[in-house]
Short mmCIF file of N, CA and C and ligand atoms in Angstrom, two decimals:
data_model
loop_
_atom_site.label_atom_id
_atom_site.label_comp_id
_atom_site.label_asym_id
_atom_site.label_seq_id
_atom_site.Cartn_x
_atom_site.Cartn_y
_atom_site.Cartn_z
N UNK L 1 -71.99 -14.53 -141.69
CA UNK L 1 -71.68 -15.86 -141.20
C UNK L 1 -70.13 -16.36 -140.55
N UNK L 2 -69.62 -15.76 -141.85
CA UNK L 2 -68.00 -16.17 -141.69
C UNK L 2 -67.73 -15.57 -140.10
N UNK L 3 -68.45 -14.21 -140.24
CA UNK L 3 -67.78 -13.47 -138.76
C UNK L 3 -67.66 -14.25 -137.79
N UNK L 4 -69.14 -14.79 -137.41
CA UNK L 4 -69.35 -15.80 -136.67
C UNK L 4 -68.47 -17.19 -136.35
N UNK L 5 -68.26 -17.86 -137.70
CA UNK L 5 -67.08 -18.86 -137.63
C UNK L 5 -66.13 -18.21 -137.00
N UNK L 6 -65.36 -17.31 -137.39
CA UNK L 6 -63.83 -16.72 -137.18
C UNK L 6 -64.04 -16.35 -135.86
N UNK L 7 -65.04 -15.87 -135.02
CA UNK L 7 -65.13 -15.54 -133.78
C UNK L 7 -65.03 -16.54 -132.88
N UNK L 8 -65.34 -17.94 -133.08
CA UNK L 8 -65.19 -19.21 -132.30
C UNK L 8 -64.08 -20.01 -132.52
N UNK L 9 -63.14 -19.36 -133.23
CA UNK L 9 -61.81 -20.11 -133.31
C UNK L 9 -60.89 -19.49 -132.35
N UNK L 10 -60.64 -20.19 -131.43
CA UNK L 10 -59.18 -19.70 -130.56
C UNK L 10 -57.72 -19.92 -131.21
N UNK L 11 -56.95 -18.81 -131.25
CA UNK L 11 -55.53 -19.00 -131.50
C UNK L 11 -54.59 -19.53 -129.83
N UNK L 12 -54.01 -20.43 -129.97
CA UNK L 12 -53.14 -20.88 -128.80
C UNK L 12 -51.65 -21.24 -129.22
N UNK L 13 -51.18 -20.05 -128.85
CA UNK L 13 -49.63 -19.92 -128.77
C UNK L 13 -48.91 -20.99 -128.23
N UNK L 14 -47.94 -21.65 -129.02
CA UNK L 14 -47.09 -22.87 -128.59
C UNK L 14 -47.97 -23.85 -128.21
N UNK L 15 -48.77 -24.66 -128.79
CA UNK L 15 -49.59 -25.74 -128.27
C UNK L 15 -49.73 -26.77 -129.77
N UNK L 16 -49.40 -27.78 -130.20
CA UNK L 16 -48.38 -28.73 -128.83
C UNK L 16 -47.22 -28.51 -128.46
N UNK L 17 -46.83 -27.92 -129.25
CA UNK L 17 -45.02 -27.32 -129.57
C UNK L 17 -44.55 -26.13 -129.68
N UNK L 18 -43.62 -25.70 -128.75
CA UNK L 18 -43.16 -24.31 -128.87
C UNK L 18 -43.00 -23.77 -130.14
N UNK L 19 -43.89 -22.75 -130.92
CA UNK L 19 -43.63 -22.18 -131.78
C UNK L 19 -44.66 -22.53 -132.82
N UNK L 20 -45.70 -23.58 -132.36
CA UNK L 20 -47.23 -23.90 -133.46
C UNK L 20 -48.10 -23.03 -132.73
N UNK L 21 -48.78 -22.48 -133.69
CA UNK L 21 -49.88 -21.41 -133.38
C UNK L 21 -51.31 -22.11 -133.66
N UNK L 22 -51.50 -23.11 -132.32
CA UNK L 22 -52.67 -24.07 -132.87
C UNK L 22 -54.25 -23.32 -132.78
N UNK L 23 -55.00 -23.88 -134.19
CA UNK L 23 -56.42 -23.03 -134.28
C UNK L 23 -57.08 -23.92 -133.27
N UNK L 24 -57.80 -24.07 -132.37
CA UNK L 24 -58.62 -24.64 -131.32
C UNK L 24 -60.09 -23.92 -132.01
N UNK L 25 -60.75 -25.21 -132.36
CA UNK L 25 -62.05 -25.42 -132.89
C UNK L 25 -63.44 -25.65 -132.05
N UNK L 26 -62.40 -26.00 -130.78
CA UNK L 26 -63.61 -26.40 -129.62
C UNK L 26 -64.41 -25.54 -129.17
N UNK L 27 -64.33 -23.87 -128.95
CA UNK L 27 -65.17 -23.14 -128.89
C UNK L 27 -66.38 -22.82 -129.92
N UNK L 28 -66.23 -22.87 -131.00
CA UNK L 28 -67.15 -22.93 -132.39
C UNK L 28 -68.18 -24.33 -132.11
N UNK L 29 -67.21 -25.79 -131.67
CA UNK L 29 -68.05 -26.71 -131.32
C UNK L 29 -69.27 -27.02 -130.34
N UNK L 30 -68.67 -26.01 -129.56
CA UNK L 30 -69.61 -25.82 -128.28
C UNK L 30 -70.60 -24.75 -128.20
N UNK L 31 -70.79 -24.25 -129.55
CA UNK L 31 -71.64 -22.60 -129.82
C UNK L 31 -72.62 -23.38 -130.73
N UNK L 32 -73.96 -23.63 -130.59
CA UNK L 32 -74.46 -24.54 -131.18
C UNK L 32 -74.73 -24.16 -132.58
N UNK L 33 -74.89 -22.38 -132.69
CA UNK L 33 -75.54 -21.63 -133.92
C UNK L 33 -74.09 -21.67 -134.89
N UNK L 34 -72.84 -21.52 -134.16
CA UNK L 34 -71.89 -21.46 -135.13
C UNK L 34 -71.31 -22.83 -135.25
N UNK L 35 -71.41 -23.61 -134.94
CA UNK L 35 -71.31 -25.29 -135.57
C UNK L 35 -72.25 -25.36 -136.23
N UNK L 36 -73.64 -25.10 -136.04
CA UNK L 36 -74.58 -24.80 -137.84
C UNK L 36 -74.01 -24.18 -138.65
N UNK L 37 -73.43 -23.29 -138.56
CA UNK L 37 -73.28 -21.99 -139.56
C UNK L 37 -71.93 -23.00 -140.28
N UNK L 38 -71.02 -23.35 -139.41
CA UNK L 38 -70.01 -24.11 -139.99
C UNK L 38 -70.45 -25.34 -140.98
N UNK L 39 -71.39 -25.91 -140.56
CA UNK L 39 -71.50 -27.24 -141.52
C UNK L 39 -72.56 -26.93 -142.58
N UNK L 40 -73.33 -25.74 -142.82
CA UNK L 40 -73.90 -25.48 -143.67
C UNK L 40 -72.92 -24.84 -144.46
N UNK L 41 -72.44 -24.19 -143.97
CA UNK L 41 -71.26 -23.47 -145.16
C UNK L 41 -70.08 -24.55 -145.74
N UNK L 42 -69.99 -25.64 -145.37
CA UNK L 42 -69.04 -26.99 -145.25
C UNK L 42 -70.05 -27.15 -146.99
N UNK L 43 -71.45 -27.50 -146.57
CA UNK L 43 -72.48 -28.02 -147.43
C UNK L 43 -72.33 -27.28 -148.91
N UNK L 44 -72.13 -26.05 -148.33
CA UNK L 44 -72.10 -25.19 -149.82
C UNK L 44 -71.12 -25.38 -150.66
N UNK L 45 -69.75 -25.83 -149.71
CA UNK L 45 -68.57 -25.86 -150.65
C UNK L 45 -68.46 -27.66 -150.95
N UNK L 46 -69.59 -28.41 -151.02
CA UNK L 46 -68.79 -29.69 -150.82
C UNK L 46 -69.25 -30.19 -152.51
N UNK L 47 -69.78 -29.79 -153.14
CA UNK L 47 -69.89 -30.26 -154.45
C UNK L 47 -70.53 -31.67 -154.50
N UNK L 48 -70.23 -32.14 -155.60
CA UNK L 48 -71.24 -33.62 -156.09
C UNK L 48 -70.16 -34.60 -155.52
N UNK L 49 -70.72 -35.72 -155.08
CA UNK L 49 -69.51 -36.96 -154.24
C UNK L 49 -70.71 -37.85 -154.23
N UNK L 50 -70.43 -39.02 -153.28
CA UNK L 50 -70.81 -39.95 -153.13
C UNK L 50 -70.66 -40.23 -151.57
N UNK L 51 -69.64 -40.12 -151.36
CA UNK L 51 -69.08 -40.67 -149.98
C UNK L 51 -68.29 -39.58 -149.10
N UNK L 52 -68.66 -39.34 -147.94
CA UNK L 52 -67.58 -38.53 -147.41
C UNK L 52 -66.63 -39.47 -146.68
N UNK L 53 -65.42 -38.43 -146.71
CA UNK L 53 -64.15 -39.58 -145.59
C UNK L 53 -63.51 -38.38 -144.42
N UNK L 54 -63.61 -38.84 -143.55
CA UNK L 54 -63.36 -37.61 -142.50
C UNK L 54 -62.04 -38.16 -141.84
N UNK L 55 -61.04 -37.37 -141.56
CA UNK L 55 -59.68 -37.55 -140.80
C UNK L 55 -59.88 -37.64 -139.59
N UNK L 56 -59.35 -38.69 -138.70
CA UNK L 56 -59.38 -38.71 -137.28
C UNK L 56 -58.45 -37.73 -136.69
N UNK L 57 -59.11 -36.57 -135.30
CA UNK L 57 -60.23 -36.84 -134.93
C UNK L 57 -61.00 -35.96 -135.11
N UNK L 58 -60.76 -34.81 -135.89
CA UNK L 58 -61.58 -33.55 -136.02
C UNK L 58 -62.14 -33.54 -136.96
N UNK L 59 -61.85 -34.20 -138.17
CA UNK L 59 -62.63 -34.50 -139.52
C UNK L 59 -63.81 -35.47 -139.31
N UNK L 60 -63.78 -36.10 -138.15
CA UNK L 60 -64.93 -36.86 -138.22
C UNK L 60 -66.29 -36.29 -137.85
N UNK L 61 -65.80 -35.10 -136.65
CA UNK L 61 -66.79 -34.17 -136.19
C UNK L 61 -67.52 -33.55 -137.14
N UNK L 62 -66.86 -33.00 -138.13
CA UNK L 62 -67.24 -32.07 -139.15
C UNK L 62 -67.75 -33.35 -140.32
N UNK L 63 -67.07 -33.86 -140.64
CA UNK L 63 -67.45 -34.99 -141.85
C UNK L 63 -68.78 -35.62 -141.15
N UNK L 64 -69.24 -36.11 -140.03
CA UNK L 64 -70.04 -36.82 -139.30
C UNK L 64 -71.54 -35.84 -139.78
N UNK L 65 -71.18 -34.53 -139.23
CA UNK L 65 -72.54 -33.76 -139.37
C UNK L 65 -72.62 -33.39 -140.82
N UNK L 66 -71.60 -33.15 -141.53
CA UNK L 66 -71.86 -33.03 -142.81
C UNK L 66 -72.56 -33.98 -143.50
N UNK L 67 -72.22 -35.31 -143.30
CA UNK L 67 -72.73 -36.70 -144.00
C UNK L 67 -74.69 -36.75 -143.54
N UNK L 68 -74.60 -36.36 -142.21
CA UNK L 68 -76.18 -36.23 -141.93
C UNK L 68 -76.82 -35.39 -142.52
N UNK L 69 -76.59 -33.99 -142.77
CA UNK L 69 -76.75 -32.96 -143.32
C UNK L 69 -77.31 -33.28 -144.49
N UNK L 70 -76.31 -34.05 -145.28
CA UNK L 70 -76.51 -34.45 -146.84
C UNK L 70 -77.25 -35.81 -147.22
N UNK L 71 -77.11 -36.19 -146.19
CA UNK L 71 -77.83 -37.89 -146.45
C UNK L 71 -76.62 -39.00 -147.17
N UNK L 72 -75.66 -38.51 -146.65
CA UNK L 72 -74.54 -39.21 -147.24
C UNK L 72 -73.88 -40.25 -146.01
N UNK L 73 -72.92 -41.20 -146.54
CA UNK L 73 -72.39 -42.26 -146.00
C UNK L 73 -70.90 -41.50 -145.47
N UNK L 74 -70.40 -42.01 -144.45
CA UNK L 74 -68.82 -41.59 -143.70
C UNK L 74 -68.04 -42.67 -143.74
N UNK L 75 -66.46 -42.47 -144.25
CA UNK L 75 -65.49 -43.40 -144.31
C UNK L 75 -64.59 -42.92 -143.40
N UNK L 76 -64.32 -43.82 -142.27
CA UNK L 76 -63.35 -43.06 -141.41
C UNK L 76 -61.51 -43.41 -141.57
N UNK L 77 -61.11 -42.39 -141.68
CA UNK L 77 -59.76 -42.56 -141.61
C UNK L 77 -58.87 -42.29 -140.38
N UNK L 78 -58.08 -43.62 -140.27
CA UNK L 78 -57.98 -43.60 -138.63
C UNK L 78 -56.86 -43.42 -138.57
N UNK L 79 -56.29 -43.27 -137.03
CA UNK L 79 -54.75 -43.10 -136.51
C UNK L 79 -54.69 -45.14 -136.84
N UNK L 80 -53.60 -45.20 -136.75
CA UNK L 80 -53.09 -46.83 -136.77
C UNK L 80 -53.58 -47.47 -135.61
N UNK L 81 -53.90 -48.64 -135.78
CA UNK L 81 -54.15 -49.89 -134.66
C UNK L 81 -55.88 -49.54 -134.32
N UNK L 82 -56.58 -48.77 -135.03
CA UNK L 82 -57.86 -49.04 -134.18
C UNK L 82 -59.15 -49.49 -135.01
N UNK L 83 -58.41 -50.05 -136.46
CA UNK L 83 -59.64 -50.79 -137.35
C UNK L 83 -59.43 -52.15 -137.13
N UNK L 84 -60.58 -52.59 -136.84
CA UNK L 84 -60.53 -54.38 -136.92
C UNK L 84 -60.13 -55.18 -137.99
N UNK L 85 -60.66 -54.54 -139.13
CA UNK L 85 -60.70 -55.46 -140.50
C UNK L 85 -59.08 -55.10 -141.32
N UNK L 86 -59.38 -55.37 -142.51
CA UNK L 86 -58.08 -55.40 -143.10
C UNK L 86 -57.64 -53.66 -143.71
N UNK L 87 -56.58 -53.81 -143.22
CA UNK L 87 -56.63 -52.12 -143.45
C UNK L 87 -55.48 -51.86 -144.77
N UNK L 88 -55.29 -50.66 -145.46
CA UNK L 88 -54.34 -50.13 -146.08
C UNK L 88 -53.88 -48.76 -145.31
N UNK L 89 -52.98 -48.77 -145.41
CA UNK L 89 -52.23 -47.35 -144.48
C UNK L 89 -50.97 -46.40 -145.54
N UNK L 90 -50.69 -45.17 -144.46
CA UNK L 90 -49.98 -44.40 -145.17
C UNK L 90 -49.32 -43.20 -144.39
N UNK L 91 -48.07 -43.39 -144.27
CA UNK L 91 -47.37 -42.71 -143.26
C UNK L 91 -46.96 -41.16 -143.98
N UNK L 92 -47.14 -39.83 -142.63
CA UNK L 92 -46.58 -38.68 -143.10
C UNK L 92 -46.23 -37.98 -142.53
N UNK L 93 -45.91 -36.70 -142.63
CA UNK L 93 -45.29 -36.00 -141.51
C UNK L 93 -46.37 -34.70 -141.74
N UNK L 94 -46.13 -34.31 -140.03
CA UNK L 94 -47.26 -33.43 -139.87
C UNK L 94 -46.04 -31.94 -139.93
N UNK L 95 -46.96 -30.84 -139.03
CA UNK L 95 -46.63 -29.95 -138.74
C UNK L 95 -45.61 -30.02 -137.51
N UNK L 96 -45.83 -31.03 -136.63
CA UNK L 96 -45.35 -31.31 -135.17
C UNK L 96 -45.78 -32.67 -135.33
N UNK L 97 -44.62 -33.52 -136.23
CA UNK L 97 -44.28 -34.95 -135.71
C UNK L 97 -44.83 -35.57 -136.98
N UNK L 98 -44.78 -36.80 -136.65
CA UNK L 98 -45.03 -37.89 -137.82
C UNK L 98 -46.24 -38.89 -137.55
N UNK L 99 -46.98 -39.11 -138.24
CA UNK L 99 -48.08 -40.02 -138.17
C UNK L 99 -48.54 -40.87 -139.25
N UNK L 100 -49.70 -41.80 -139.07
CA UNK L 100 -50.08 -42.71 -140.17
C UNK L 100 -51.95 -42.80 -140.04
N UNK L 101 -52.26 -42.76 -140.95
CA UNK L 101 -53.83 -42.92 -141.40
C UNK L 101 -54.12 -44.40 -141.79
N UNK L 102 -54.95 -45.00 -141.71
CA UNK L 102 -55.48 -45.93 -142.22
C UNK L 102 -56.74 -46.28 -142.35
N UNK L 103 -57.35 -47.27 -143.23
CA UNK L 103 -58.91 -47.38 -143.90
C UNK L 103 -59.14 -48.52 -144.04
N UNK L 104 -60.17 -48.93 -143.89
CA UNK L 104 -60.94 -50.41 -143.81
C UNK L 104 -60.59 -50.60 -145.49
N UNK L 105 -60.07 -51.48 -145.95
CA UNK L 105 -60.12 -51.83 -147.72
C UNK L 105 -61.11 -52.09 -148.01
N UNK L 106 -62.21 -52.49 -147.61
CA UNK L 106 -63.44 -52.92 -148.12
C UNK L 106 -64.68 -52.08 -147.80
N UNK L 107 -64.27 -50.76 -147.35
CA UNK L 107 -65.06 -50.05 -146.79
C UNK L 107 -66.03 -49.26 -148.49
N UNK L 108 -64.86 -48.88 -149.02
CA UNK L 108 -65.19 -48.17 -150.35
C UNK L 108 -65.76 -49.03 -151.49
N UNK L 109 -66.59 -48.83 -152.13
CA UNK L 109 -67.23 -49.10 -153.27
C UNK L 109 -66.10 -48.42 -154.18
N UNK L 110 -65.64 -49.66 -155.15
CA UNK L 110 -64.47 -49.03 -156.19
C UNK L 110 -65.10 -48.05 -157.13
N UNK L 111 -64.58 -47.17 -157.46
CA UNK L 111 -65.14 -45.84 -158.26
C UNK L 111 -65.79 -44.78 -157.19
N UNK L 112 -65.99 -45.02 -156.33
CA UNK L 112 -67.00 -44.12 -155.38
C UNK L 112 -66.05 -42.76 -155.41
N UNK L 113 -66.97 -42.15 -155.51
CA UNK L 113 -66.65 -40.35 -155.62
C UNK L 113 -66.62 -39.83 -154.30
N UNK L 114 -65.44 -39.36 -153.77
CA UNK L 114 -65.59 -38.97 -152.37
C UNK L 114 -65.37 -37.87 -151.87
N UNK L 115 -65.85 -37.14 -150.94
CA UNK L 115 -65.66 -35.60 -150.61
C UNK L 115 -64.61 -36.11 -149.22
N UNK L 116 -63.34 -35.46 -148.97
CA UNK L 116 -62.60 -35.47 -148.15
C UNK L 116 -62.80 -34.45 -146.99
N UNK L 117 -63.38 -34.23 -145.91
CA UNK L 117 -63.24 -33.52 -144.99
C UNK L 117 -62.37 -33.51 -143.88
N UNK L 118 -61.75 -32.54 -143.45
CA UNK L 118 -61.06 -31.88 -142.16
C UNK L 118 -61.32 -30.62 -141.46
N UNK L 119 -60.35 -30.73 -140.20
CA UNK L 119 -60.67 -29.05 -139.62
C UNK L 119 -59.62 -28.34 -140.41
N UNK L 120 -58.36 -28.56 -140.42
CA UNK L 120 -57.34 -27.74 -140.65
C UNK L 120 -56.82 -28.60 -141.63
N UNK L 121 -56.14 -27.55 -142.54
CA UNK L 121 -55.67 -27.77 -143.65
C UNK L 121 -53.96 -26.82 -143.48
N UNK L 122 -52.82 -28.06 -142.92
CA UNK L 122 -51.66 -27.03 -142.53
C UNK L 122 -50.22 -27.08 -143.72
N UNK L 123 -49.82 -28.27 -143.26
CA UNK L 123 -48.60 -28.56 -144.22
C UNK L 123 -48.90 -29.01 -145.45
N UNK L 124 -50.27 -29.98 -145.02
CA UNK L 124 -51.26 -30.86 -146.21
C UNK L 124 -50.64 -32.28 -146.56
N UNK L 125 -49.55 -32.72 -145.29
CA UNK L 125 -49.00 -33.97 -145.22
C UNK L 125 -50.19 -34.57 -144.92
N UNK L 126 -51.36 -34.51 -143.98
CA UNK L 126 -52.12 -35.26 -143.63
C UNK L 126 -53.32 -35.36 -144.83
N UNK L 127 -53.84 -34.42 -145.02
CA UNK L 127 -54.57 -34.66 -146.50
C UNK L 127 -54.07 -35.33 -147.78
N UNK L 128 -53.01 -35.31 -147.80
CA UNK L 128 -52.12 -35.98 -149.01
C UNK L 128 -52.22 -37.34 -148.67
N UNK L 129 -51.81 -37.74 -147.64
CA UNK L 129 -52.10 -39.14 -147.20
C UNK L 129 -53.35 -39.75 -146.94
N UNK L 130 -54.49 -39.17 -146.75
CA UNK L 130 -55.74 -39.24 -146.79
C UNK L 130 -56.12 -39.57 -148.40
N UNK L 131 -55.81 -38.74 -149.15
CA UNK L 131 -56.06 -38.68 -150.45
C UNK L 131 -55.66 -39.91 -151.18
N UNK L 132 -54.14 -40.47 -151.08
CA UNK L 132 -53.24 -41.44 -151.85
C UNK L 132 -54.05 -42.71 -151.22
N UNK L 133 -54.44 -42.53 -149.59
CA UNK L 133 -55.14 -44.10 -149.28
C UNK L 133 -56.35 -43.93 -149.81
N UNK L 134 -56.93 -43.01 -150.08
CA UNK L 134 -58.30 -43.21 -150.85
C UNK L 134 -58.41 -43.96 -152.25
N UNK L 135 -57.28 -43.03 -153.06
CA UNK L 135 -57.17 -43.50 -154.24
C UNK L 135 -56.49 -44.99 -154.52
N UNK L 136 -55.64 -45.54 -153.36
CA UNK L 136 -55.09 -46.77 -153.49
C UNK L 136 -56.19 -47.84 -153.03
N UNK L 137 -57.53 -47.25 -152.55
CA UNK L 137 -58.77 -48.37 -151.88
C UNK L 137 -59.43 -48.14 -153.30
N UNK L 138 -58.97 -47.51 -154.42
CA UNK L 138 -60.11 -47.67 -155.62
C UNK L 138 -60.89 -46.65 -155.45
N UNK L 139 -60.81 -45.10 -155.11
CA UNK L 139 -61.68 -44.22 -155.07
C UNK L 139 -61.25 -43.15 -155.86
N UNK L 140 -62.22 -42.39 -156.36
CA UNK L 140 -61.71 -41.28 -156.81
C UNK L 140 -62.26 -39.81 -155.77
N UNK L 141 -61.43 -39.04 -155.39
CA UNK L 141 -61.01 -37.90 -154.41
C UNK L 141 -61.89 -36.56 -155.42
N UNK L 142 -63.16 -36.36 -155.08
CA UNK L 142 -63.80 -34.89 -155.70
C UNK L 142 -62.86 -34.00 -155.50
N UNK L 143 -62.86 -33.80 -154.13
CA UNK L 143 -63.07 -32.64 -153.48
C UNK L 143 -62.13 -32.78 -151.95
N UNK L 144 -61.80 -31.98 -151.30
CA UNK L 144 -60.88 -31.60 -150.31
C UNK L 144 -61.64 -30.27 -149.45
N UNK L 145 -62.11 -30.17 -148.20
CA UNK L 145 -62.76 -29.36 -147.70
C UNK L 145 -61.94 -29.01 -146.34
N UNK L 146 -62.06 -27.93 -146.11
CA UNK L 146 -61.59 -27.57 -144.58
C UNK L 146 -62.34 -26.54 -143.82
N UNK L 147 -62.64 -26.69 -142.66
CA UNK L 147 -62.85 -25.22 -141.60
C UNK L 147 -61.67 -24.52 -142.19
N UNK L 148 -60.41 -24.81 -141.85
CA UNK L 148 -59.48 -23.66 -141.84
C UNK L 148 -58.27 -24.11 -142.72
N UNK L 149 -57.88 -23.12 -143.46
CA UNK L 149 -56.47 -23.06 -144.16
C UNK L 149 -55.38 -22.52 -143.78
N UNK L 150 -54.18 -22.84 -143.29
CA UNK L 150 -53.36 -22.23 -142.79
C UNK L 150 -52.57 -21.84 -144.42
N UNK L 151 -52.78 -21.31 -144.93
CA UNK L 151 -52.24 -20.61 -146.22
C UNK L 151 -50.63 -20.66 -146.27
N UNK L 152 -50.30 -19.76 -145.37
CA UNK L 152 -48.77 -19.78 -145.65
C UNK L 152 -47.93 -20.98 -145.66
N UNK L 153 -48.32 -22.22 -145.07
CA UNK L 153 -47.77 -23.14 -144.95
C UNK L 153 -47.65 -24.08 -146.19
N UNK L 154 -48.68 -23.57 -147.18
CA UNK L 154 -48.90 -24.19 -148.85
C UNK L 154 -49.12 -25.74 -148.80
N UNK L 155 -50.34 -25.93 -147.80
CA UNK L 155 -50.32 -27.47 -148.06
C UNK L 155 -51.32 -27.68 -149.40
N UNK L 156 -51.89 -26.62 -149.88
CA UNK L 156 -52.86 -26.67 -150.98
C UNK L 156 -52.14 -27.38 -151.97
N UNK L 157 -50.46 -26.96 -152.12
CA UNK L 157 -50.05 -27.36 -153.75
C UNK L 157 -49.69 -29.09 -153.34
N UNK L 158 -49.63 -29.91 -152.23
CA UNK L 158 -49.67 -31.08 -152.10
C UNK L 158 -50.87 -32.16 -152.64
N UNK L 159 -52.43 -31.78 -152.61
CA UNK L 159 -53.37 -32.02 -152.52
C UNK L 159 -53.79 -33.07 -154.15
N UNK L 160 -53.41 -32.38 -155.39
CA UNK L 160 -53.70 -32.32 -156.31
C UNK L 160 -55.07 -32.83 -156.59
N UNK L 161 -56.25 -32.42 -155.79
CA UNK L 161 -57.62 -32.57 -155.99
C UNK L 161 -57.89 -30.57 -155.68
N UNK L 162 -59.00 -30.42 -156.03
CA UNK L 162 -59.64 -29.18 -155.84
C UNK L 162 -59.72 -29.13 -154.36
N UNK L 163 -59.86 -27.84 -153.79
CA UNK L 163 -59.82 -27.73 -152.28
C UNK L 163 -60.33 -26.26 -152.10
N UNK L 164 -61.10 -26.25 -151.00
CA UNK L 164 -61.63 -25.10 -150.43
C UNK L 164 -61.54 -25.17 -148.76
N UNK L 165 -61.69 -24.20 -148.07
CA UNK L 165 -61.83 -23.70 -146.77
C UNK L 165 -62.70 -22.44 -146.74
N UNK L 166 -63.17 -22.65 -145.09
CA UNK L 166 -64.54 -21.58 -145.01
C UNK L 166 -63.13 -20.28 -144.21
N UNK L 167 -62.33 -20.47 -143.79
CA UNK L 167 -61.33 -19.70 -142.98
C UNK L 167 -60.01 -19.56 -143.59
N UNK L 168 -59.44 -18.60 -144.07
CA UNK L 168 -57.66 -18.61 -144.18
C UNK L 168 -57.20 -17.87 -143.61
N UNK L 169 -55.97 -18.66 -142.83
CA UNK L 169 -55.08 -17.49 -142.35
C UNK L 169 -53.84 -17.44 -142.89
P1 LIG Z 201 -51.37 -30.75 -141.74
O1 LIG Z 201 -51.09 -32.75 -141.93
O2 LIG Z 201 -50.18 -30.51 -141.59
O3 LIG Z 201 -51.88 -30.45 -143.08
O4 LIG Z 201 -51.69 -30.93 -140.68
C1 LIG Z 201 -52.93 -31.01 -140.50
C2 LIG Z 201 -53.39 -31.71 -139.49
O5 LIG Z 201 -53.11 -31.58 -138.38
C3 LIG Z 201 -55.55 -31.67 -139.02
O6 LIG Z 201 -55.72 -32.97 -138.96
C4 LIG Z 201 -55.37 -30.56 -137.97
O7 LIG Z 201 -56.18 -31.01 -137.11
C5 LIG Z 201 -54.22 -30.48 -137.31
N1 LIG Z 201 -53.34 -29.15 -137.37
C6 LIG Z 201 -52.07 -28.95 -138.00
N2 LIG Z 201 -51.45 -27.72 -137.41
C7 LIG Z 201 -52.47 -27.05 -136.66
C8 LIG Z 201 -52.72 -25.93 -136.15
N3 LIG Z 201 -51.75 -24.92 -136.71
N4 LIG Z 201 -54.15 -25.78 -135.61
C9 LIG Z 201 -54.58 -26.60 -135.72
N5 LIG Z 201 -54.65 -27.93 -135.50
C10 LIG Z 201 -53.36 -28.38 -136.59
#
């Protein structure tokens, strides 16, 4: 099944900036068998948890599918200015730029055991920000899982929680 998943990941050179090799998951999402195999594989590495937190935007796609499969709730970690309620946020550096993540302060029950889901672990800045946010909101992050890990960028070292990925480059 990993071969099927890998075969549906497209590498786009110099997107969105020169020097970035972008790993495009839209062919995988467009292939029902490959998408289902990906969600099944994520379920096998998910471990024990209460709630899923997905990172905008592609983390929502995989996080929502996994939450539905496992009968769990989903927390949205969003780009700034999208959430209508009281938020807490965290600024971070990307492989290509800077950004900020926010979460509704009251969406997470205190002490919730949360599984973090995103599409790609690159420098780890995004996932690190997500983990800090979740901890600031009173959650425990049990594990962070990704479809892809760009291992050369060393993002795993920034997480401070167990992590796993389906495909490593
Ligand atoms: P980072 O904070 O550097 O770990 O970047 C992770 C986030 O940026 C993920 O949410 C990805 O969607 C996106 N991203 C970063 N680098 C790439 C890449 N080379 N290909 C695809 N997505 C990427």
